[in-house]
Amino acid sequence: LDNGINIDKKTSIKVERDKNTKVYTDEVFFDGEGCDEVADINLEFEISDDQSYYIVKKYIAGETKEINIPRLYKGLPVKKIASGAFSGTDIVSVSIPNSVDEIGSQAFHMCMFLTDVKLPNKLSKINRYLFSGCYSLSKIILPATIEQIDDYAFQDAGLVEINLPWGLLTIGNNAFASCKMIENIVIPNSVSTIGEYAFAFCYNLESIVLPKEITKIESNLFLECIKLRTVNIPNNVVEISDFAFNSCKSLRRLTLPDGLISIGDMVFMNCINLRQINIPSTTEVIGNQVFHKCKLLESLYLPSSLNFVGENINHWSKVKEISKRLSIPIVILPMNDWDYSLEDAIILKEAG
């Protein structure tokens, strides 16, 4: 090119390199928009069944740790990255061209040294385990086209922050579980489903904004988010499933929405700093050991709408006030953890 060779669109040339450089013959393609990347010598490609595009099949370990995937290979577009293509390798960065519209599950699973990722602008789904175990990946920009983050997609990643795009519809089970460094998350209102354990064990998560369209807080959603202080429960939520806020030890107060029908087992168990919470007048079910070890909770209103209250609803130690306007009998046992006698029991029934 420096010698003034005129390269027309779709022209290919061979680049020969000597053995002393430890680099082999590659092809370079030009499409009228400039020079594509030289096909990385550490990548293995396979052609699609209809022979219309190429798939990045495998990364072959070598000296190259900064990966630039070409848009074209042997004159055809590169459109997919196979499942597990880079899994467990020691790459540090990857740039994926906009020609790619699908990245298979586990493609970058356990890439523990990966710090920089450029995703293509046509991607609609972050597949299962795609970046799970990427401990060094502190930041990633998701394209506006993403509609689904699948199960375990970022589990155990080193994310400190992430911006979720408007248009995202679904966050899968365990999608961000054990992202121990992330502090704040805003979920766009386009999201209607968040799977169980999606943010469990996010030990540094302090605040999260949930989308207004969700109707259910799935089980274990915030399990052991020990620094979580601020969370909104949207007005459309009718069910909070088992263990949803279990061991959220920094949670001090929570407002539950009118319209809530069911609170599952052990939902607020071990929320040791919980001081204030309301039970809406629409609530019909409170599960087992919901407030066990909520030692700072001093008052609770139990509405007359209740038709089921599980065992040991009383497992907190400083309750001073409980509404007696109930349509079913409730046994309240004053106790410190499990130490009580039946003679101490107070049976609350419907007020006359």
XYZ file of N, CA, C and O in Angstrom, residues 71-181:
444
model
N -14.027 -8.696 10.278
C -15.379 -8.716 9.709
C -15.501 -9.734 8.600
O -16.580 -10.300 8.371
N -14.421 -9.930 7.880
C -14.418 -10.838 6.743
C -13.325 -11.883 6.913
O -12.259 -11.597 7.472
N -13.607 -13.060 6.424
C -12.607 -14.117 6.365
C -12.799 -14.863 5.052
O -13.899 -15.344 4.761
N -11.750 -14.889 4.253
C -11.798 -15.526 2.937
C -12.975 -15.013 2.099
O -13.673 -15.766 1.424
N -13.206 -13.717 2.200
C -14.208 -13.071 1.368
C -15.625 -13.127 1.866
O -16.522 -12.554 1.254
N -15.870 -13.804 3.007
C -17.222 -13.922 3.556
C -17.279 -13.270 4.933
O -16.274 -13.222 5.653
N -18.467 -12.793 5.323
C -18.575 -12.150 6.634
C -18.417 -13.144 7.782
O -18.776 -14.314 7.667
N -17.873 -12.653 8.873
C -17.826 -13.414 10.124
C -19.051 -13.015 10.934
O -19.189 -11.855 11.331
N -19.961 -13.959 11.173
C -21.256 -13.617 11.767
C -21.504 -14.236 13.137
O -22.385 -13.784 13.861
N -20.743 -15.260 13.505
C -21.010 -15.935 14.770
C -19.715 -16.297 15.476
O -18.670 -16.476 14.845
N -19.834 -16.407 16.802
C -18.769 -16.954 17.631
C -19.333 -18.194 18.299
O -20.392 -18.142 18.937
N -18.656 -19.306 18.164
C -19.176 -20.581 18.649
C -19.188 -20.646 20.172
O -18.432 -19.951 20.861
N -20.028 -21.497 20.715
C -20.075 -21.737 22.158
C -18.709 -22.204 22.650
O -18.085 -23.078 22.041
N -18.253 -21.598 23.731
C -16.992 -22.005 24.335
C -15.748 -21.652 23.550
O -14.655 -22.134 23.876
N -15.861 -20.795 22.548
C -14.731 -20.529 21.651
C -13.486 -20.031 22.385
O -12.359 -20.392 22.034
N -13.658 -19.181 23.401
C -12.529 -18.624 24.133
C -12.521 -19.083 25.599
O -11.730 -18.588 26.397
N -13.381 -19.999 25.956
C -13.583 -20.381 27.353
C -12.287 -20.846 28.013
O -11.559 -21.676 27.475
N -12.005 -20.254 29.181
C -10.858 -20.669 29.964
C -9.509 -20.220 29.438
O -8.474 -20.638 29.962
N -9.484 -19.339 28.446
C -8.218 -18.881 27.883
C -7.719 -17.640 28.620
O -8.426 -17.057 29.445
N -6.492 -17.223 28.277
C -5.873 -16.103 28.985
C -5.859 -14.825 28.164
O -4.981 -13.978 28.340
N -6.839 -14.641 27.293
C -6.922 -13.395 26.527
C -7.214 -12.235 27.462
O -7.830 -12.407 28.519
N -6.776 -11.029 27.056
C -6.984 -9.847 27.894
C -7.970 -8.865 27.284
O -8.550 -8.037 28.005
N -8.176 -8.923 25.968
C -9.152 -8.043 25.335
C -9.684 -8.696 24.072
O -9.025 -9.559 23.476
N -10.889 -8.288 23.684
C -11.471 -8.801 22.450
C -12.340 -7.717 21.829
O -13.119 -7.053 22.517
N -12.145 -7.502 20.536
C -12.967 -6.571 19.767
C -13.750 -7.384 18.744
O -13.159 -8.071 17.899
N -15.083 -7.305 18.842
C -15.958 -8.115 17.998
C -16.622 -7.196 16.976
O -17.268 -6.215 17.354
N -16.486 -7.485 15.696
C -17.013 -6.577 14.665
C -18.536 -6.589 14.616
O -19.194 -7.531 15.088
N -19.098 -5.558 14.011
C -20.550 -5.433 13.916
C -21.190 -6.460 12.985
O -22.413 -6.599 12.969
N -20.380 -7.177 12.244
C -20.919 -8.254 11.403
C -21.438 -9.415 12.236
O -22.306 -10.185 11.794
N -20.946 -9.568 13.474
C -21.343 -10.679 14.342
C -22.692 -10.386 14.979
O -22.886 -9.333 15.588
N -23.627 -11.321 14.828
C -24.954 -11.137 15.434
C -25.301 -12.216 16.450
O -26.400 -12.217 17.013
N -24.372 -13.142 16.713
C -24.639 -14.185 17.708
C -23.329 -14.642 18.339
O -22.353 -14.929 17.645
N -23.331 -14.688 19.665
C -22.186 -15.197 20.414
C -22.697 -16.354 21.261
O -23.590 -16.190 22.097
N -22.142 -17.526 21.060
C -22.630 -18.729 21.723
C -22.398 -18.730 23.225
O -21.572 -17.973 23.758
N -23.116 -19.588 23.928
C -22.991 -19.704 25.372
C -21.567 -20.087 25.767
O -20.863 -20.783 25.027
N -21.136 -19.584 26.902
C -19.824 -19.872 27.475
C -18.653 -19.434 26.588
O -17.522 -19.863 26.804
N -18.906 -18.590 25.613
C -17.841 -18.210 24.687
C -16.635 -17.610 25.404
O -15.488 -17.842 25.012
N -16.884 -16.839 26.485
C -15.784 -16.219 27.233
C -15.808 -16.651 28.702
O -15.227 -15.979 29.555
N -16.458 -17.748 28.982
C -16.549 -18.281 30.345
C -15.154 -18.521 30.934
O -14.283 -19.099 30.291
N -14.967 -18.008 32.155
C -13.723 -18.198 32.889
C -12.495 -17.627 32.169
O -11.392 -18.145 32.308
N -12.693 -16.561 31.412
C -11.547 -15.800 30.887
C -11.122 -14.839 31.994
O -11.530 -13.674 32.020
N -10.319 -15.321 32.903
C -10.060 -14.623 34.154
C -9.224 -13.358 33.990
O -9.181 -12.521 34.891
N -8.554 -13.193 32.840
C -7.709 -12.019 32.627
C -8.338 -11.014 31.669
O -7.741 -9.992 31.353
N -9.535 -11.304 31.227
C -10.218 -10.439 30.259
C -10.643 -9.131 30.924
O -11.374 -9.135 31.909
N -10.169 -8.014 30.374
C -10.478 -6.703 30.962
C -11.261 -5.786 30.034
O -11.887 -4.836 30.502
N -11.218 -6.057 28.742
C -11.821 -5.124 27.791
C -12.569 -5.901 26.707
O -11.987 -6.787 26.062
N -13.843 -5.550 26.516
C -14.681 -6.221 25.511
C -15.431 -5.178 24.704
O -16.075 -4.287 25.277
N -15.352 -5.277 23.393
C -16.170 -4.454 22.517
C -17.176 -5.368 21.826
O -16.816 -6.247 21.046
N -18.462 -5.160 22.147
C -19.523 -5.997 21.595
C -20.076 -5.386 20.306
O -20.068 -4.168 20.137
N -20.600 -6.213 19.413
C -21.177 -5.699 18.162
C -22.523 -5.035 18.389
O -23.225 -5.339 19.356
N -22.893 -4.154 17.463
C -24.107 -3.351 17.666
C -25.391 -4.021 17.190
O -26.458 -3.408 17.226
N -25.302 -5.302 16.756
C -26.503 -6.013 16.316
C -26.924 -7.107 17.293
O -27.936 -7.773 17.077
N -26.184 -7.274 18.350
C -26.416 -8.382 19.273
C -27.728 -8.193 20.033
O -27.997 -7.116 20.553
N -28.545 -9.235 20.092
C -29.833 -9.135 20.794
C -29.859 -9.929 22.100
O -30.755 -9.729 22.916
N -28.878 -10.791 22.310
C -28.922 -11.675 23.482
C -27.518 -11.910 24.031
O -26.579 -12.150 23.283
N -27.402 -11.816 25.352
C -26.199 -12.240 26.055
C -26.470 -13.661 26.537
O -27.286 -13.879 27.442
N -25.835 -14.635 25.935
C -26.164 -16.031 26.182
C -25.681 -16.533 27.545
O -24.909 -15.880 28.245
N -26.117 -17.733 27.890
C -25.802 -18.363 29.173
C -24.290 -18.444 29.388
O -23.545 -18.817 28.494
N -23.884 -18.074 30.596
C -22.488 -18.191 31.023
C -21.516 -17.423 30.123
O -20.322 -17.698 30.134
N -21.991 -16.461 29.352
C -21.136 -15.820 28.361
C -19.892 -15.199 28.993
O -18.769 -15.376 28.510
N -20.086 -14.435 30.085
C -18.952 -13.791 30.757
C -18.831 -14.247 32.212
O -18.213 -13.560 33.024
N -19.387 -15.381 32.545
C -19.301 -15.867 33.925
C -17.854 -16.208 34.265
O -17.112 -16.753 33.445
N -17.449 -15.847 35.462
C -16.087 -16.118 35.893
C -15.034 -15.213 35.288
O -13.838 -15.483 35.426
N -15.457 -14.125 34.641
C -14.501 -13.139 34.110
C -14.173 -12.157 35.232
O -14.699 -11.039 35.291
N -13.313 -12.565 36.124
C -13.056 -11.833 37.362
C -12.458 -10.453 37.135
O -12.622 -9.554 37.962
N -11.740 -10.269 36.030
C -11.063 -8.991 35.777
C -11.902 -8.020 34.951
O -11.488 -6.892 34.717
N -13.081 -8.461 34.537
C -13.939 -7.616 33.698
C -14.746 -6.682 34.592
O -15.772 -7.057 35.150
N -14.283 -5.441 34.728
C -14.924 -4.501 35.648
C -16.002 -3.655 34.984
O -16.856 -3.088 35.674
N -15.962 -3.570 33.654
C -16.915 -2.709 32.954
C -17.181 -3.271 31.569
O -16.284 -3.805 30.918
N -18.417 -3.153 31.118
C -18.760 -3.563 29.759
C -19.924 -2.699 29.277
O -20.823 -2.359 30.059
N -19.879 -2.318 28.014
C -20.966 -1.531 27.418
C -21.832 -2.470 26.587
O -21.347 -3.106 25.647
N -23.106 -2.561 26.956
C -24.034 -3.406 26.217
C -24.680 -2.593 25.099
O -25.103 -1.457 25.324
N -24.767 -3.151 23.906
C -25.411 -2.407 22.810
C -26.896 -2.213 23.054
O -27.534 -2.981 23.798
N -27.455 -1.194 22.420
C -28.872 -0.851 22.604
C -29.812 -1.926 22.082
O -31.005 -1.903 22.384
N -29.282 -2.874 21.323
C -30.108 -3.921 20.720
C -30.363 -5.112 21.647
O -31.151 -5.996 21.314
N -29.714 -5.136 22.808
C -29.851 -6.280 23.716
C -31.269 -6.348 24.283
O -31.779 -5.390 24.861
N -31.914 -7.515 24.130
C -33.262 -7.757 24.655
C -33.275 -8.774 25.785
O -34.211 -8.803 26.584
N -32.254 -9.617 25.849
C -32.251 -10.683 26.845
C -30.843 -10.898 27.396
O -29.876 -10.999 26.646
N -30.761 -10.963 28.721
C -29.547 -11.403 29.401
C -29.872 -12.749 30.011
O -30.705 -12.846 30.922
N -29.260 -13.790 29.509
C -29.659 -15.150 29.848
C -29.081 -15.586 31.201
O -28.284 -14.870 31.821
N -29.469 -16.783 31.640
C -29.056 -17.322 32.924
C -27.531 -17.341 33.053
O -26.821 -17.733 32.117
N -27.047 -16.925 34.217
C -25.623 -17.004 34.580
C -24.706 -16.166 33.678
O -23.488 -16.339 33.705
N -25.253 -15.260 32.906
C -24.462 -14.547 31.888
C -23.235 -13.856 32.472
O -22.146 -13.904 31.887
N -23.400 -13.180 33.622
C -22.287 -12.452 34.235
C -21.968 -12.974 35.632
O -21.300 -12.291 36.413
N -22.414 -14.154 35.976
C -22.167 -14.678 37.319
C -20.665 -14.701 37.610
O -19.859 -15.134 36.791
N -20.306 -14.204 38.791
C -18.907 -14.183 39.238
C -18.016 -13.278 38.398
O -16.788 -13.422 38.439
N -18.596 -12.362 37.651
C -17.774 -11.398 36.914
C -17.317 -10.292 37.869
O -17.904 -10.073 38.926
N -16.297 -9.560 37.463
C -15.753 -8.504 38.320
C -16.385 -7.151 38.111
O -15.773 -6.128 38.441
N -17.593 -7.111 37.586
C -18.249 -5.858 37.244
C -18.334 -4.910 38.438
O -18.776 -5.291 39.520
N -17.941 -3.671 38.198
C -18.128 -2.603 39.173
C -19.353 -1.781 38.800
O -20.081 -1.284 39.662
N -19.612 -1.656 37.509
C -20.790 -0.937 37.032
C -21.247 -1.540 35.718
O -20.472 -2.150 34.981
N -22.534 -1.361 35.440
C -23.083 -1.780 34.154
C -24.338 -0.958 33.877
O -25.141 -0.707 34.782
N -24.462 -0.495 32.644
C -25.651 0.232 32.213
C -26.499 -0.701 31.363
O -26.053 -1.171 30.317
N -27.700 -0.961 31.824
C -28.599 -1.846 31.103
C -29.434 -1.015 30.137
O -30.056 -0.028 30.541
N -29.474 -1.387 28.864
C -30.117 -0.533 27.862
C -31.641 -0.600 27.889
O -32.223 -1.633 28.237
N -32.273 0.508 27.525
C -33.714 0.501 27.290
C -33.997 -0.445 26.127
O -33.308 -0.455 25.124
N -35.012 -1.277 26.288
C -35.305 -2.303 25.297
C -35.015 -3.693 25.823
O -35.511 -4.686 25.282
N -34.200 -3.761 26.898
C -33.972 -5.035 27.562
C -35.292 -5.536 28.144
O -36.027 -4.791 28.794
N -35.602 -6.822 27.895
C -36.879 -7.391 28.327
C -36.742 -8.382 29.479
O -37.596 -8.428 30.364
N -35.668 -9.162 29.470
C -35.546 -10.267 30.409
C -34.147 -10.344 30.993
O -33.158 -10.241 30.279
N -34.084 -10.550 32.314
C -32.844 -10.848 33.011
C -33.005 -12.240 33.605
O -33.925 -12.493 34.388
N -32.127 -13.166 33.243
C -32.292 -14.563 33.603
C -31.848 -14.904 35.016
O -31.321 -14.071 35.764
N -32.055 -16.158 35.377
C -31.637 -16.669 36.680
C -30.128 -16.506 36.857
O -29.349 -16.802 35.948
N -29.735 -16.020 38.032
C -28.315 -15.900 38.387
C -27.524 -15.000 37.430
O -26.287 -15.073 37.386
N -28.193 -14.160 36.683
C -27.517 -13.385 35.630
C -26.340 -12.566 36.166
O -25.294 -12.475 35.520
N -26.521 -11.951 37.340
C -25.454 -11.140 37.934
C -25.078 -11.661 39.323
O -24.445 -10.944 40.105
N -25.438 -12.876 39.636
C -25.145 -13.436 40.951
C -23.640 -13.428 41.214
O -22.827 -13.681 40.317
N -23.289 -13.102 42.453
C -21.887 -13.099 42.894
C -21.016 -12.096 42.143
O -19.798 -12.275 42.064
N -21.630 -11.053 41.595
C -20.841 -9.907 41.102
C -20.514 -9.067 42.334
O -21.228 -8.120 42.675
N -19.477 -9.421 42.995
C -19.208 -8.943 44.350
C -18.774 -7.486 44.426
O -18.746 -6.907 45.509
N -18.424 -6.876 43.289
C -17.915 -5.502 43.316
C -18.956 -4.471 42.884
O -18.756 -3.273 43.096
